PDB file of C-alpha atoms in Angstrom:
ATOM      1  CA  UNK P   3     -65.215 -56.245  92.136  1.00 51.00           C
ATOM      2  CA  UNK P   4     -64.560 -59.911  91.300  1.00 48.00           C
ATOM      3  CA  UNK P   5     -64.152 -61.369  87.804  1.00 50.00           C
ATOM      4  CA  UNK P   6     -65.425 -64.753  86.655  1.00 47.00           C
ATOM      5  CA  UNK P   7     -62.262 -66.459  87.803  1.00 47.00           C
ATOM      6  CA  UNK P   8     -62.855 -65.302  91.371  1.00 51.00           C
ATOM      7  CA  UNK P   9     -60.075 -62.708  91.353  1.00 46.00           C
ATOM      8  CA  UNK P  10     -60.652 -59.593  93.446  1.00 52.00           C
ATOM      9  CA  UNK P  11     -59.397 -56.917  91.053  1.00 50.00           C
ATOM     10  CA  UNK P  12     -59.665 -54.116  93.561  1.00 52.00           C
ATOM     11  CA  UNK P  13     -57.520 -56.115  95.939  1.00 46.00           C
ATOM     12  CA  UNK P  14     -54.929 -56.643  93.232  1.00 40.00           C
ATOM     13  CA  UNK P  15     -54.934 -52.953  92.351  1.00 44.00           C
ATOM     14  CA  UNK P  16     -54.565 -51.964  96.018  1.00 43.00           C
ATOM     15  CA  UNK P  17     -51.715 -54.425  96.463  1.00 45.00           C
ATOM     16  CA  UNK P  18     -49.946 -53.169  93.352  1.00 43.00           C
ATOM     17  CA  UNK P  19     -50.341 -49.589  94.585  1.00 42.00           C
ATOM     18  CA  UNK P  20     -48.750 -50.450  97.927  1.00 38.00           C
ATOM     19  CA  UNK P  21     -45.842 -52.238  96.230  1.00 40.00           C
ATOM     20  CA  UNK P  22     -45.311 -49.300  93.883  1.00 43.00           C
ATOM     21  CA  UNK P  23     -45.309 -46.845  96.780  1.00 40.00           C
ATOM     22  CA  UNK P  24     -42.849 -48.982  98.727  1.00 40.00           C
ATOM     23  CA  UNK P  25     -40.534 -49.230  95.714  1.00 43.00           C
ATOM     24  CA  UNK P  26     -40.719 -45.462  95.241  1.00 43.00           C
ATOM     25  CA  UNK P  27     -39.877 -44.900  98.899  1.00 42.00           C
ATOM     26  CA  UNK P  28     -36.849 -47.195  98.634  1.00 44.00           C
ATOM     27  CA  UNK P  29     -35.685 -45.434  95.474  1.00 44.00           C
ATOM     28  CA  UNK P  30     -36.108 -42.035  97.119  1.00 44.00           C
ATOM     29  CA  UNK P  31     -34.110 -43.114 100.168  1.00 50.00           C
ATOM     30  CA  UNK P  32     -31.365 -44.554  97.964  1.00 47.00           C
ATOM     31  CA  UNK P  33     -30.988 -41.194  96.247  1.00 49.00           C
ATOM     32  CA  UNK P  34     -31.117 -38.973  99.306  1.00 66.00           C
ATOM     33  CA  UNK P  35     -28.125 -37.570 101.114  1.00 76.00           C
ATOM     34  CA  UNK P  36     -28.032 -38.118 104.858  1.00 84.00           C
ATOM     35  CA  UNK P  37     -28.355 -34.975 106.896  1.00 92.00           C
ATOM     36  CA  UNK P  38     -25.236 -34.329 108.965  1.00 95.00           C
ATOM     37  CA  UNK P  39     -26.213 -32.404 112.061  1.00 96.00           C
ATOM     38  CA  UNK P  40     -26.270 -32.819 115.843  1.00 97.00           C
ATOM     39  CA  UNK P  41     -28.618 -35.797 115.428  1.00 98.00           C
ATOM     40  CA  UNK P  42     -26.287 -37.727 113.120  1.00 98.00           C
ATOM     41  CA  UNK P  43     -23.470 -39.984 114.321  1.00 98.00           C
ATOM     42  CA  UNK P  44     -20.455 -41.357 112.480  1.00 98.00           C
ATOM     43  CA  UNK P  45     -19.743 -44.904 113.710  1.00 98.00           C
ATOM     44  CA  UNK P  46     -16.177 -45.976 112.904  1.00 98.00           C
ATOM     45  CA  UNK P  47     -15.917 -49.752 113.157  1.00 98.00           C
ATOM     46  CA  UNK P  48     -12.760 -51.584 114.248  1.00 98.00           C
ATOM     47  CA  UNK P  49     -10.021 -49.658 112.435  1.00 98.00           C
ATOM     48  CA  UNK P  50      -7.392 -51.560 114.427  1.00 98.00           C
ATOM     49  CA  UNK P  51      -3.891 -52.784 113.603  1.00 98.00           C
ATOM     50  CA  UNK P  52      -4.844 -56.462 113.415  1.00 98.00           C
ATOM     51  CA  UNK P  53      -7.385 -55.693 110.678  1.00 98.00           C
ATOM     52  CA  UNK P  54      -4.900 -53.693 108.597  1.00 98.00           C
ATOM     53  CA  UNK P  55      -1.979 -54.962 106.471  1.00 97.00           C
ATOM     54  CA  UNK P  56       0.557 -56.672 108.714  1.00 97.00           C
ATOM     55  CA  UNK P  57      -2.086 -57.615 111.296  1.00 98.00           C
ATOM     56  CA  UNK P  58      -3.099 -61.139 112.250  1.00 97.00           C
ATOM     57  CA  UNK P  59      -6.513 -60.851 110.558  1.00 97.00           C
ATOM     58  CA  UNK P  60      -5.659 -58.287 107.905  1.00 97.00           C
ATOM     59  CA  UNK P  61      -8.340 -57.035 105.550  1.00 97.00           C
ATOM     60  CA  UNK P  62      -6.855 -56.418 102.114  1.00 96.00           C
ATOM     61  CA  UNK P  63      -6.102 -52.697 101.756  1.00 97.00           C
ATOM     62  CA  UNK P  64      -7.733 -52.075 105.114  1.00 98.00           C
ATOM     63  CA  UNK P  65      -5.402 -49.190 105.832  1.00 98.00           C
ATOM     64  CA  UNK P  66      -6.865 -47.315 102.856  1.00 98.00           C
ATOM     65  CA  UNK P  67      -9.985 -46.462 104.849  1.00 98.00           C
ATOM     66  CA  UNK P  68      -8.034 -44.266 107.273  1.00 98.00           C
ATOM     67  CA  UNK P  69      -7.656 -41.086 105.171  1.00 98.00           C
ATOM     68  CA  UNK P  70     -11.251 -41.395 103.955  1.00 98.00           C
ATOM     69  CA  UNK P  71     -12.540 -41.707 107.523  1.00 98.00           C
ATOM     70  CA  UNK P  72     -10.326 -38.868 108.742  1.00 97.00           C
ATOM     71  CA  UNK P  73     -11.818 -36.603 106.078  1.00 97.00           C
ATOM     72  CA  UNK P  74     -15.348 -37.721 106.943  1.00 96.00           C
ATOM     73  CA  UNK P  75     -14.843 -37.172 110.659  1.00 96.00           C
ATOM     74  CA  UNK P  76     -14.295 -33.445 110.130  1.00 95.00           C
ATOM     75  CA  UNK P  77     -17.958 -33.140 109.095  1.00 95.00           C
ATOM     76  CA  UNK P  78     -19.462 -34.792 112.197  1.00 97.00           C
ATOM     77  CA  UNK P  79     -20.007 -33.454 115.702  1.00 96.00           C
ATOM     78  CA  UNK P  80     -20.873 -36.968 116.980  1.00 98.00           C
ATOM     79  CA  UNK P  81     -18.368 -39.788 116.495  1.00 98.00           C
ATOM     80  CA  UNK P  82     -18.330 -43.253 118.071  1.00 98.00           C
ATOM     81  CA  UNK P  83     -15.573 -45.841 117.666  1.00 98.00           C
ATOM     82  CA  UNK P  84     -15.963 -49.585 118.118  1.00 98.00           C
ATOM     83  CA  UNK P  85     -13.022 -51.732 119.173  1.00 98.00           C
ATOM     84  CA  UNK P  86     -12.621 -55.509 119.150  1.00 98.00           C
ATOM     85  CA  UNK P  87     -11.257 -56.322 122.612  1.00 98.00           C
ATOM     86  CA  UNK P  88     -10.777 -60.052 123.114  1.00 98.00           C
ATOM     87  CA  UNK P  89      -9.265 -61.767 126.154  1.00 98.00           C
ATOM     88  CA  UNK P  90      -6.527 -64.341 125.472  1.00 98.00           C
ATOM     89  CA  UNK P  91      -8.022 -67.711 124.556  1.00 97.00           C
ATOM     90  CA  UNK P  92     -11.288 -66.259 123.276  1.00 98.00           C
ATOM     91  CA  UNK P  93     -13.744 -68.906 122.062  1.00 97.00           C
ATOM     92  CA  UNK P  94     -13.786 -67.448 118.544  1.00 97.00           C
ATOM     93  CA  UNK P  95     -10.059 -68.139 118.097  1.00 98.00           C
ATOM     94  CA  UNK P  96      -9.156 -71.283 116.139  1.00 97.00           C
ATOM     95  CA  UNK P  97      -6.299 -71.799 118.604  1.00 97.00           C
ATOM     96  CA  UNK P  98      -8.896 -72.393 121.340  1.00 98.00           C
ATOM     97  CA  UNK P  99     -10.268 -75.473 119.522  1.00 97.00           C
ATOM     98  CA  UNK P 100      -8.133 -78.601 119.145  1.00 97.00           C
ATOM     99  CA  UNK P 101      -7.711 -79.653 115.533  1.00 97.00           C
ATOM    100  CA  UNK P 102      -9.377 -76.552 114.099  1.00 97.00           C
ATOM    101  CA  UNK P 103      -7.861 -73.929 111.835  1.00 97.00           C
ATOM    102  CA  UNK P 104      -8.794 -70.347 111.000  1.00 95.00           C
ATOM    103  CA  UNK P 105     -12.003 -69.980 108.974  1.00 92.00           C
ATOM    104  CA  UNK P 106     -13.357 -73.371 110.067  1.00 95.00           C
ATOM    105  CA  UNK P 107     -16.850 -73.204 111.550  1.00 95.00           C
ATOM    106  CA  UNK P 108     -17.935 -74.674 114.872  1.00 97.00           C
ATOM    107  CA  UNK P 109     -21.240 -74.746 116.708  1.00 96.00           C
ATOM    108  CA  UNK P 110     -21.447 -72.477 119.731  1.00 95.00           C
ATOM    109  CA  UNK P 111     -24.297 -72.131 122.220  1.00 93.00           C
ATOM    110  CA  UNK P 112     -25.656 -69.262 120.121  1.00 94.00           C
ATOM    111  CA  UNK P 113     -25.212 -70.909 116.698  1.00 95.00           C
ATOM    112  CA  UNK P 114     -22.513 -71.335 114.019  1.00 95.00           C
ATOM    113  CA  UNK P 115     -19.245 -69.519 114.688  1.00 95.00           C
ATOM    114  CA  UNK P 116     -16.457 -68.834 112.198  1.00 93.00           C
ATOM    115  CA  UNK P 117     -13.088 -69.388 113.853  1.00 96.00           C
ATOM    116  CA  UNK P 118     -10.487 -66.662 113.444  1.00 96.00           C
ATOM    117  CA  UNK P 119      -6.756 -66.278 113.985  1.00 97.00           C
ATOM    118  CA  UNK P 120      -5.996 -64.775 117.382  1.00 98.00           C
ATOM    119  CA  UNK P 121      -6.613 -61.054 116.949  1.00 98.00           C
ATOM    120  CA  UNK P 122      -7.263 -57.828 118.845  1.00 98.00           C
ATOM    121  CA  UNK P 123      -6.183 -59.347 122.158  1.00 98.00           C
ATOM    122  CA  UNK P 124      -6.604 -56.907 125.010  1.00 98.00           C
ATOM    123  CA  UNK P 125      -3.558 -54.764 125.642  1.00 97.00           C
ATOM    124  CA  UNK P 126      -1.670 -55.831 122.527  1.00 98.00           C
ATOM    125  CA  UNK P 127      -0.424 -53.693 119.658  1.00 98.00           C
ATOM    126  CA  UNK P 128      -2.821 -55.486 117.334  1.00 98.00           C
ATOM    127  CA  UNK P 129      -5.810 -54.299 119.348  1.00 98.00           C
ATOM    128  CA  UNK P 130      -4.776 -50.646 119.125  1.00 98.00           C
ATOM    129  CA  UNK P 131      -6.420 -48.268 116.690  1.00 98.00           C
ATOM    130  CA  UNK P 132      -4.442 -47.498 113.559  1.00 98.00           C
ATOM    131  CA  UNK P 133      -1.969 -44.787 114.480  1.00 97.00           C
ATOM    132  CA  UNK P 134      -2.950 -42.570 111.541  1.00 97.00           C
ATOM    133  CA  UNK P 135      -6.624 -42.615 112.516  1.00 97.00           C
ATOM    134  CA  UNK P 136      -7.561 -39.200 113.891  1.00 94.00           C
ATOM    135  CA  UNK P 137      -9.428 -39.933 117.138  1.00 87.00           C
ATOM    136  CA  UNK P 138      -9.396 -36.449 118.589  1.00 90.00           C
ATOM    137  CA  UNK P 139     -13.072 -35.665 117.971  1.00 92.00           C
ATOM    138  CA  UNK P 140     -14.532 -39.040 118.988  1.00 96.00           C
ATOM    139  CA  UNK P 141     -16.557 -39.004 122.202  1.00 96.00           C
ATOM    140  CA  UNK P 142     -17.066 -42.693 122.908  1.00 97.00           C
ATOM    141  CA  UNK P 143     -15.358 -46.054 122.375  1.00 98.00           C
ATOM    142  CA  UNK P 144     -17.521 -49.183 122.466  1.00 98.00           C
ATOM    143  CA  UNK P 145     -15.429 -52.241 123.266  1.00 98.00           C
ATOM    144  CA  UNK P 146     -16.880 -55.570 122.184  1.00 97.00           C
ATOM    145  CA  UNK P 147     -15.982 -59.242 122.250  1.00 96.00           C
ATOM    146  CA  UNK P 148     -14.512 -59.042 125.737  1.00 97.00           C
ATOM    147  CA  UNK P 149     -16.747 -61.876 127.014  1.00 97.00           C
ATOM    148  CA  UNK P 150     -14.705 -65.031 126.478  1.00 96.00           C
ATOM    149  CA  UNK P 151     -17.602 -67.232 125.345  1.00 96.00           C
ATOM    150  CA  UNK P 152     -19.337 -64.797 122.962  1.00 96.00           C
ATOM    151  CA  UNK P 153     -17.971 -63.327 119.766  1.00 96.00           C
ATOM    152  CA  UNK P 154     -19.078 -59.850 118.748  1.00 95.00           C
ATOM    153  CA  UNK P 155     -19.276 -58.287 115.315  1.00 96.00           C
ATOM    154  CA  UNK P 156     -21.919 -55.639 115.830  1.00 98.00           C
ATOM    155  CA  UNK P 157     -21.310 -52.452 117.779  1.00 98.00           C
ATOM    156  CA  UNK P 158     -24.849 -52.805 119.168  1.00 98.00           C
ATOM    157  CA  UNK P 159     -25.480 -56.472 120.072  1.00 97.00           C
ATOM    158  CA  UNK P 160     -23.031 -59.324 120.568  1.00 96.00           C
ATOM    159  CA  UNK P 161     -23.123 -62.508 118.488  1.00 95.00           C
ATOM    160  CA  UNK P 162     -25.557 -64.295 120.803  1.00 95.00           C
ATOM    161  CA  UNK P 163     -28.042 -61.616 119.628  1.00 95.00           C
ATOM    162  CA  UNK P 164     -29.119 -61.041 123.234  1.00 95.00           C
ATOM    163  CA  UNK P 165     -26.260 -59.182 124.919  1.00 96.00           C
ATOM    164  CA  UNK P 166     -26.313 -55.420 124.234  1.00 97.00           C
ATOM    165  CA  UNK P 167     -23.185 -53.293 124.179  1.00 97.00           C
ATOM    166  CA  UNK P 168     -25.060 -50.216 125.422  1.00 97.00           C
ATOM    167  CA  UNK P 169     -24.613 -48.269 122.180  1.00 98.00           C
ATOM    168  CA  UNK P 170     -28.341 -48.097 121.418  1.00 98.00           C
ATOM    169  CA  UNK P 171     -29.113 -46.478 124.759  1.00 98.00           C
ATOM    170  CA  UNK P 172     -26.187 -44.088 124.446  1.00 98.00           C
ATOM    171  CA  UNK P 173     -27.313 -42.848 121.040  1.00 98.00           C
ATOM    172  CA  UNK P 174     -30.944 -42.516 122.113  1.00 98.00           C
ATOM    173  CA  UNK P 175     -29.970 -40.561 125.223  1.00 98.00           C
ATOM    174  CA  UNK P 176     -28.114 -38.151 122.942  1.00 97.00           C
ATOM    175  CA  UNK P 177     -31.071 -37.769 120.587  1.00 98.00           C
ATOM    176  CA  UNK P 178     -29.368 -39.387 117.594  1.00 98.00           C
ATOM    177  CA  UNK P 179     -31.638 -40.184 114.630  1.00 98.00           C
ATOM    178  CA  UNK P 180     -29.158 -41.128 111.877  1.00 98.00           C
ATOM    179  CA  UNK P 181     -26.093 -43.393 111.764  1.00 98.00           C
ATOM    180  CA  UNK P 182     -23.352 -43.275 109.128  1.00 98.00           C
ATOM    181  CA  UNK P 183     -21.135 -46.373 109.335  1.00 98.00           C
ATOM    182  CA  UNK P 184     -17.568 -46.897 108.071  1.00 98.00           C
ATOM    183  CA  UNK P 185     -14.618 -49.155 108.874  1.00 98.00           C
ATOM    184  CA  UNK P 186     -13.607 -52.816 108.811  1.00 98.00           C
ATOM    185  CA  UNK P 187     -14.720 -55.196 107.555  1.00 97.00           C
ATOM    186  CA  UNK P 188     -17.673 -54.434 105.285  1.00 98.00           C
ATOM    187  CA  UNK P 189     -19.061 -57.959 105.314  1.00 96.00           C
ATOM    188  CA  UNK P 190     -18.705 -58.636 109.024  1.00 95.00           C
ATOM    189  CA  UNK P 191     -18.479 -55.970 111.710  1.00 97.00           C
ATOM    190  CA  UNK P 192     -19.605 -53.076 109.489  1.00 98.00           C
ATOM    191  CA  UNK P 193     -22.578 -55.018 108.127  1.00 98.00           C
ATOM    192  CA  UNK P 194     -23.692 -56.329 111.517  1.00 98.00           C
ATOM    193  CA  UNK P 195     -23.347 -52.868 113.043  1.00 98.00           C
ATOM    194  CA  UNK P 196     -25.324 -51.234 110.239  1.00 98.00           C
ATOM    195  CA  UNK P 197     -28.062 -53.855 110.377  1.00 98.00           C
ATOM    196  CA  UNK P 198     -28.459 -53.465 114.120  1.00 98.00           C
ATOM    197  CA  UNK P 199     -28.492 -49.672 113.802  1.00 98.00           C
ATOM    198  CA  UNK P 200     -31.387 -50.016 111.359  1.00 98.00           C
ATOM    199  CA  UNK P 201     -33.180 -52.497 113.614  1.00 98.00           C
ATOM    200  CA  UNK P 202     -32.839 -50.027 116.483  1.00 98.00           C
ATOM    201  CA  UNK P 203     -34.685 -47.435 114.404  1.00 98.00           C
ATOM    202  CA  UNK P 204     -31.844 -45.250 113.151  1.00 98.00           C
ATOM    203  CA  UNK P 205     -31.737 -44.154 109.513  1.00 98.00           C
ATOM    204  CA  UNK P 206     -28.570 -45.969 108.518  1.00 98.00           C
ATOM    205  CA  UNK P 207     -25.984 -45.411 105.783  1.00 98.00           C
ATOM    206  CA  UNK P 208     -22.793 -47.329 104.960  1.00 98.00           C
ATOM    207  CA  UNK P 209     -19.993 -45.399 103.248  1.00 98.00           C
ATOM    208  CA  UNK P 210     -18.726 -48.002 100.787  1.00 98.00           C
ATOM    209  CA  UNK P 211     -15.387 -46.360  99.981  1.00 98.00           C
ATOM    210  CA  UNK P 212     -14.676 -45.895 103.703  1.00 98.00           C
ATOM    211  CA  UNK P 213     -14.836 -49.690 104.192  1.00 98.00           C
ATOM    212  CA  UNK P 214     -12.953 -52.768 102.990  1.00 98.00           C
ATOM    213  CA  UNK P 215     -14.154 -56.381 102.971  1.00 97.00           C
ATOM    214  CA  UNK P 216     -12.852 -59.874 103.727  1.00 92.00           C
ATOM    215  CA  UNK P 217     -15.261 -61.491 101.198  1.00 93.00           C
ATOM    216  CA  UNK P 218     -15.148 -65.013 102.585  1.00 85.00           C
ATOM    217  CA  UNK P 219     -17.056 -67.376 100.245  1.00 88.00           C
ATOM    218  CA  UNK P 220     -19.430 -64.698  98.955  1.00 94.00           C
ATOM    219  CA  UNK P 221     -19.853 -62.947 102.293  1.00 94.00           C
ATOM    220  CA  UNK P 222     -19.641 -59.460 100.774  1.00 97.00           C
ATOM    221  CA  UNK P 223     -22.563 -59.865  98.358  1.00 97.00           C
ATOM    222  CA  UNK P 224     -24.575 -61.534 101.115  1.00 97.00           C
ATOM    223  CA  UNK P 225     -23.850 -58.650 103.490  1.00 98.00           C
ATOM    224  CA  UNK P 226     -24.968 -55.987 101.002  1.00 98.00           C
ATOM    225  CA  UNK P 227     -28.163 -57.936 100.310  1.00 98.00           C
ATOM    226  CA  UNK P 228     -28.945 -58.279 104.012  1.00 98.00           C
ATOM    227  CA  UNK P 229     -28.310 -54.586 104.614  1.00 98.00           C
ATOM    228  CA  UNK P 230     -30.563 -53.650 101.695  1.00 98.00           C
ATOM    229  CA  UNK P 231     -33.388 -55.737 103.160  1.00 98.00           C
ATOM    230  CA  UNK P 232     -33.260 -53.499 106.235  1.00 98.00           C
ATOM    231  CA  UNK P 233     -33.176 -50.297 104.146  1.00 97.00           C
ATOM    232  CA  UNK P 234     -29.547 -49.566 104.956  1.00 98.00           C
ATOM    233  CA  UNK P 235     -28.424 -47.117 102.264  1.00 97.00           C
ATOM    234  CA  UNK P 236     -25.147 -47.701 100.432  1.00 98.00           C
ATOM    235  CA  UNK P 237     -23.380 -44.432  99.672  1.00 97.00           C
ATOM    236  CA  UNK P 238     -19.999 -42.984  98.733  1.00 97.00           C
ATOM    237  CA  UNK P 239     -18.083 -40.408 100.726  1.00 96.00           C
ATOM    238  CA  UNK P 240     -18.787 -37.943  97.924  1.00 95.00           C
ATOM    239  CA  UNK P 241     -22.540 -38.367  98.542  1.00 94.00           C
ATOM    240  CA  UNK P 242     -22.213 -36.767 101.968  1.00 92.00           C
ATOM    241  CA  UNK P 243     -22.699 -33.012 102.279  1.00 88.00           C
ATOM    242  CA  UNK P 244     -19.487 -31.094 102.798  1.00 75.00           C
TER     243      UNK P 244
END
C-alpha cells in the first residue's frame, strides 16, 4: 500500500516492527542474569601488580577488584586468566621511541598505538598476578603482548586484529557458550576482550564493579558504547546467581 506521496506504508510498518522487536530483545538481554554452569567461563583480565597501586601503569583503585573477583570465582567451574607479558623494549613502550612520552600516540604497522610506561615485563614483579588474587581454581593462563612489534589488549586477538591468542579455540573445544569478564582496565583490556568474546559468538557480560578504568580522554564512555553496540551486557556482581 502506497500513499500519494509515494511512501510504502506497509514497508514502514514492517521496519518499525523489526526495530521494536530488536529493542525488546536488547532490553530483555540487559535484564537477564547470565547462567553460570559448565558452559560459562569467568575471564579475569590482567590483574597484575603493574596495573595496581604502586605499579608502573597503575589503574586507580585497581586493587579493589581482587576481593570482588575472588568472591565471583567461587561460583564458576571454568576460569581463564589473561596476563600482559611484554619483552623488554616492547614497541608499545614510550621508552622505545626517541622523544616520546607515555600516553603519546604513534603510528604502527597496524594503526595508531598509545605509548605506555614500561609495564608487565616478562619475569618481573610487575608482571606477576596480584598476590591476593585467588588463582587456585583457574585452568588456563593466556599470555599476550609477548610479540615485540604488536601490542595486545584483548585476550582473544592481538592489536593487529589478525593474530589470535588461541583463546577462542580453547573455549570452543570446551563447549563454552557464555563469557563473564572482569579485571583491568575496563576501557582497554577488559573492553577489547569483551568485544572480541562477543564477536566470537559468546554471550558476553562485563561485571562493572569487578573492573576499574584508566579513563584516558573519555576512553571509558567510548568503551561502554562500543561494548553495547556488540550486545555486551553490563552487570554488577550482585546480578550474578549465587
